[in-house]
Amino acid sequence: MPVAFAQSESNISIGSLFGNFTSADNPLATFVNFESIGDKLGIELSFTDLLFYSAGMVVYGVFIWNFYRFIARREMIPLTIKKYETDGKKITSIIVYIFKYVFVFPLVVLVWFVVYSTFLFFMAPDLPRDIVFLVVISLVVTVRISAYYKEDLAKDFAKLIPFALLGIFLTSNVFFTTEQVIDRLDNFIPFIGKIIGFVIYAIIVEAALRVLFLIKRKILPVAEAKLEEQIEKQIDEKIKIHVEKIDEKHENLEKKIEKETDEIEKKIEQETSEIEKKIEKDNGESNKDSKSE
């Protein structure tokens, strides 16, 4: 009995020892239970929410980085489309011009507007939806106006303002759960129809800027045209100098060939005359010999 009692007492002590050992005493438990990472850091967010935030920032950064350089160009349409404008037909140029600024440009503005409005809608939950749309269309119009002045300024607007808003969002106390994101998305979808009005406004501004730019290009000399003219002059001068050097070398070569040809002809004539003299001399000697005989 004493032995059995001792064994049971030891079993109780061991069981109570392992029973009091919790996951909090195990450092690996913190890393195994991903959903409790937010609680361990003192944040009321799950691992899924943290992953969602990281992915959202990456998508936001990739979108801004790839799109700001495109929308900040004065000529937003790729230059490869110009191959259709150089066939000498005026009607083709008109069709391509209409295609670029009536169909492609509104589509680009619409994509930028919808995507960036969606990001800003989640980053600034305290702003009314109308203010969100106003901020986004103001940014688009500001970038387009700046592009006709200086493209570098337009790039700064298109890049710095979105990233500044991201910095404000990261330093604020605005956090979303997955359910809140779905709820805000449901509230955002009914207002997509209003975007068409903002896009039309952007098209009108772009058309006015384009007309003013074409008028300026007709009246005032364009810096790019001056630069191209200077480059063409420099190229022409270099080509002229190069051609003159080639002509000079060609003339020297012709003179050298003529000189060598003259020398060869003189030498041939001299050798021919010597041979003729020798033949005449030999003939004269042979005649003398025949007469003496």
Coordinates of C-alpha atoms in Angstrom, one line a residue:
M1 CA 0.0 0.0 0.0
P2 CA 2.6 2.6 0.8
V3 CA 4.2 1.9 -2.5
A4 CA 0.9 2.3 -4.4
F5 CA 0.1 5.4 -2.5
A6 CA 3.5 6.9 -3.4
Q7 CA 3.0 6.1 -7.0
S8 CA -0.4 7.6 -7.1
E9 CA 0.9 10.7 -5.3
S10 CA 3.7 11.1 -7.9
N11 CA 1.2 10.6 -10.7
I12 CA -1.0 13.4 -9.3
S13 CA 2.0 15.7 -8.9
I14 CA 3.1 15.1 -12.5
G15 CA -0.4 15.5 -13.9
S16 CA -0.8 18.7 -12.0
L17 CA 2.5 19.9 -13.2
F18 CA 1.6 19.4 -16.9
G19 CA -1.9 20.6 -16.3
N20 CA -0.5 24.0 -15.1
F21 CA 1.7 24.2 -18.2
T22 CA -0.1 26.5 -20.7
S23 CA 0.6 27.8 -24.1
A24 CA 1.6 31.1 -22.6
D25 CA 4.7 29.3 -21.1
N26 CA 5.6 27.9 -24.6
P27 CA 7.2 30.5 -26.8
L28 CA 6.4 28.5 -29.9
A29 CA 2.7 28.8 -29.3
T30 CA 2.7 32.5 -30.1
F31 CA 4.1 31.7 -33.6
V32 CA 1.9 28.6 -34.2
N33 CA -1.4 30.4 -33.3
F34 CA -1.3 33.1 -36.1
E35 CA -4.7 34.5 -35.2
S36 CA -3.5 35.6 -31.8
I37 CA -0.5 37.6 -33.1
G38 CA -2.5 40.8 -32.9
D39 CA -3.4 40.2 -29.3
K40 CA 0.2 39.5 -28.4
L41 CA 1.2 42.8 -29.9
G42 CA -1.6 44.7 -28.1
I43 CA -3.6 45.2 -31.3
E44 CA -7.2 44.1 -31.7
L45 CA -6.6 42.6 -35.1
S46 CA -6.3 39.0 -36.3
F47 CA -3.5 37.7 -38.5
T48 CA -5.9 37.7 -41.4
D49 CA -6.5 41.4 -40.9
L50 CA -2.8 42.1 -40.7
L51 CA -2.2 40.2 -43.9
F52 CA -5.1 42.0 -45.6
Y53 CA -3.5 45.4 -44.6
S54 CA -0.1 44.4 -46.0
A55 CA -1.5 43.1 -49.2
G56 CA -3.6 46.3 -49.6
M57 CA -0.6 48.6 -49.2
V58 CA 1.4 46.6 -51.7
V59 CA -1.5 46.7 -54.3
Y60 CA -1.9 50.5 -53.6
G61 CA 1.8 51.1 -54.1
V62 CA 2.1 49.1 -57.2
F63 CA -1.0 50.8 -58.7
I64 CA 0.3 54.3 -57.9
W65 CA 3.9 53.5 -59.1
N66 CA 2.8 52.1 -62.4
F67 CA 0.0 54.5 -63.2
Y68 CA 1.3 57.9 -62.1
R69 CA 3.9 58.0 -64.9
F70 CA 1.3 57.2 -67.4
I71 CA -1.3 59.7 -66.4
A72 CA 1.4 62.4 -65.9
R73 CA 2.5 62.4 -69.5
R74 CA 1.2 65.1 -71.8
E75 CA 0.9 62.5 -74.5
M76 CA -0.8 59.7 -72.5
I77 CA -1.3 57.5 -75.6
P78 CA 1.6 55.2 -76.5
L79 CA 3.7 56.6 -79.4
T80 CA 3.5 53.4 -81.3
I81 CA 0.1 54.5 -82.5
K82 CA 1.8 57.2 -84.6
K83 CA 2.6 54.6 -87.2
Y84 CA -1.0 54.9 -88.4
E85 CA -0.7 58.7 -88.8
T86 CA 2.2 58.6 -91.2
D87 CA 0.5 57.2 -94.3
G88 CA 0.0 60.6 -95.9
K89 CA -3.8 60.5 -95.5
K90 CA -5.4 63.2 -93.5
I91 CA -8.6 61.2 -92.8
T92 CA -6.5 58.6 -91.0
S93 CA -4.8 61.1 -88.7
I94 CA -8.3 62.6 -87.8
I95 CA -9.7 59.1 -87.0
V96 CA -6.6 58.2 -84.9
Y97 CA -6.8 61.6 -83.1
I98 CA -10.5 61.0 -82.3
F99 CA -9.8 57.5 -81.1
K100 CA -7.1 58.7 -78.7
Y101 CA -8.9 61.5 -77.1
V102 CA -12.6 60.4 -77.3
F103 CA -12.3 56.7 -76.4
V104 CA -8.9 55.9 -74.9
F105 CA -8.5 59.0 -72.7
P106 CA -11.9 58.6 -71.0
L107 CA -11.2 55.0 -70.4
V108 CA -7.8 55.8 -68.7
V109 CA -9.4 58.5 -66.5
L110 CA -12.3 56.1 -65.6
V111 CA -9.9 53.4 -64.5
W112 CA -7.8 55.8 -62.4
F113 CA -10.9 57.4 -60.9
V114 CA -12.6 54.2 -59.9
V115 CA -9.5 52.5 -58.5
Y116 CA -8.1 55.5 -56.6
S117 CA -11.6 56.5 -55.3
T118 CA -11.9 53.0 -53.9
F119 CA -8.6 53.3 -52.1
L120 CA -9.4 56.7 -50.8
F121 CA -12.9 55.6 -49.7
F122 CA -11.3 53.0 -47.4
M123 CA -8.4 55.2 -46.2
A124 CA -10.6 58.2 -45.3
P125 CA -13.8 56.7 -43.7
D126 CA -14.7 60.1 -42.1
L127 CA -14.9 61.8 -45.5
P128 CA -18.3 61.9 -47.3
R129 CA -18.4 60.1 -50.5
D130 CA -18.9 63.3 -52.5
I131 CA -15.8 64.8 -51.0
V132 CA -13.8 61.6 -51.9
F133 CA -14.9 61.9 -55.5
L134 CA -14.1 65.6 -55.4
V135 CA -10.6 65.0 -54.1
V136 CA -9.9 62.3 -56.7
I137 CA -11.1 64.3 -59.7
S138 CA -9.3 67.4 -58.4
L139 CA -6.1 65.3 -58.3
V140 CA -6.7 63.9 -61.9
V141 CA -7.4 67.4 -63.3
T142 CA -4.4 68.9 -61.4
V143 CA -2.1 66.3 -62.9
R144 CA -3.4 66.8 -66.4
I145 CA -3.1 70.6 -66.2
S146 CA 0.5 70.2 -64.8
A147 CA 1.4 67.8 -67.6
Y148 CA 0.8 70.6 -70.2
Y149 CA 3.1 72.8 -68.2
K150 CA 5.9 70.5 -67.0
E151 CA 5.6 66.7 -67.0
D152 CA 8.0 66.5 -64.0
L153 CA 5.6 68.6 -61.9
A154 CA 2.7 66.4 -63.0
K155 CA 4.6 63.3 -61.9
D156 CA 5.3 64.8 -58.5
F157 CA 1.6 65.5 -58.1
A158 CA 0.5 62.1 -59.3
K159 CA 3.0 60.3 -57.0
L160 CA 3.5 62.4 -53.9
I161 CA -0.2 63.2 -53.0
P162 CA -1.3 59.5 -53.1
F163 CA 1.7 58.4 -51.1
A164 CA 1.2 61.3 -48.6
L165 CA -2.4 60.1 -48.2
L166 CA -1.1 56.6 -47.5
G167 CA 1.2 58.0 -44.9
I168 CA -1.6 59.8 -43.2
F169 CA -3.7 56.6 -43.2
L170 CA -0.9 54.6 -41.7
T171 CA -0.3 57.1 -38.8
S172 CA -4.1 57.4 -38.0
N173 CA -6.2 55.1 -35.9
V174 CA -8.2 53.9 -38.8
F175 CA -8.4 50.1 -38.9
F176 CA -10.8 47.8 -40.7
T177 CA -11.8 44.3 -40.3
T178 CA -12.9 42.1 -43.2
E179 CA -16.6 42.6 -42.4
Q180 CA -16.2 46.4 -42.3
V181 CA -14.4 46.3 -45.7
I182 CA -17.3 44.4 -47.2
D183 CA -19.8 46.7 -45.6
R184 CA -18.0 49.9 -47.0
L185 CA -17.7 48.3 -50.4
D186 CA -21.5 47.7 -50.5
N187 CA -22.0 51.3 -49.6
F188 CA -19.6 52.5 -52.3
I189 CA -21.1 50.5 -55.2
P190 CA -24.3 52.6 -55.5
F191 CA -22.3 55.8 -56.1
I192 CA -20.3 54.5 -59.1
G193 CA -22.9 56.0 -61.4
K194 CA -21.9 59.5 -60.3
I195 CA -18.4 58.9 -61.5
I196 CA -19.5 59.4 -65.1
G197 CA -20.2 63.1 -64.4
F198 CA -16.7 63.5 -63.0
V199 CA -15.1 61.7 -66.0
I200 CA -17.1 64.0 -68.4
Y201 CA -15.7 67.0 -66.5
A202 CA -12.1 65.6 -66.9
I203 CA -12.7 65.1 -70.6
I204 CA -13.9 68.7 -71.0
V205 CA -10.8 70.0 -69.2
E206 CA -8.5 67.8 -71.3
A207 CA -10.2 69.0 -74.5
A208 CA -9.7 72.7 -73.5
L209 CA -6.1 72.0 -72.6
R210 CA -5.5 70.3 -75.9
V211 CA -7.0 73.2 -77.9
L212 CA -4.9 75.7 -76.0
F213 CA -1.8 73.6 -76.5
L214 CA -2.4 73.3 -80.3
I215 CA -3.0 77.1 -80.5
K216 CA 0.2 77.8 -78.6
R217 CA 2.1 75.3 -80.9
K218 CA 0.9 77.2 -83.9
I219 CA 1.6 80.7 -82.6
L220 CA 4.7 80.2 -80.4
P221 CA 7.8 78.1 -81.3
V222 CA 7.9 74.9 -79.4
A223 CA 11.0 74.2 -77.3
E224 CA 11.1 70.6 -78.6
A225 CA 10.9 71.9 -82.2
K226 CA 13.8 74.3 -81.5
L227 CA 15.8 71.5 -79.9
E228 CA 15.1 69.2 -82.9
E229 CA 16.1 72.0 -85.3
Q230 CA 19.4 72.5 -83.4
I231 CA 20.1 68.8 -83.4
E232 CA 19.4 68.6 -87.1
K233 CA 21.7 71.5 -87.8
Q234 CA 24.5 69.9 -85.8
I235 CA 23.9 66.6 -87.6
D236 CA 24.0 68.4 -91.0
E237 CA 27.2 70.2 -90.0
K238 CA 28.9 67.0 -88.9
I239 CA 27.7 65.2 -92.1
K240 CA 29.0 68.1 -94.2
I241 CA 32.4 68.0 -92.5
H242 CA 32.5 64.2 -92.9
V243 CA 31.6 64.5 -96.6
E244 CA 34.3 67.2 -97.1
K245 CA 36.9 64.9 -95.5
I246 CA 35.8 62.0 -97.7
D247 CA 35.9 64.2 -100.8
E248 CA 39.4 65.5 -99.8
K249 CA 40.6 62.0 -99.3
H250 CA 39.1 60.9 -102.6
E251 CA 40.8 63.8 -104.4
N252 CA 44.1 62.9 -102.8
L253 CA 43.6 59.3 -103.7
E254 CA 42.8 60.3 -107.3
K255 CA 45.9 62.5 -107.5
K256 CA 48.0 59.8 -106.1
I257 CA 46.6 57.3 -108.6
E258 CA 47.1 59.7 -111.5
K259 CA 50.7 60.4 -110.4
E260 CA 51.5 56.7 -110.1
T261 CA 49.8 56.1 -113.4
D262 CA 51.9 58.8 -115.1
E263 CA 55.1 57.4 -113.6
I264 CA 54.2 53.9 -114.8
E265 CA 53.4 55.2 -118.3
K266 CA 56.6 57.1 -118.4
K267 CA 58.5 54.1 -117.3
I268 CA 56.8 51.9 -119.8
E269 CA 57.5 54.4 -122.6
Q270 CA 61.2 54.7 -121.5
E271 CA 61.5 50.9 -121.4
T272 CA 59.8 50.7 -124.8
S273 CA 62.1 53.3 -126.4
E274 CA 65.1 51.5 -125.0
I275 CA 63.9 48.2 -126.4
E276 CA 63.3 49.8 -129.8
K277 CA 66.7 51.4 -129.8
K278 CA 68.2 48.1 -128.9
I279 CA 66.3 46.4 -131.7
E280 CA 67.3 49.0 -134.2
K281 CA 70.9 48.7 -133.0
D282 CA 70.8 44.9 -133.4
N283 CA 69.2 45.3 -136.8
G284 CA 71.9 47.8 -137.9
E285 CA 74.7 45.4 -136.8
S286 CA 73.1 42.5 -138.6
N287 CA 72.9 44.6 -141.8
K288 CA 76.5 45.5 -141.5
D289 CA 77.5 41.9 -141.1
S290 CA 75.4 40.9 -144.1
K291 CA 77.0 43.5 -146.3
S292 CA 80.5 42.6 -145.3
E293 CA 79.8 39.1 -146.3

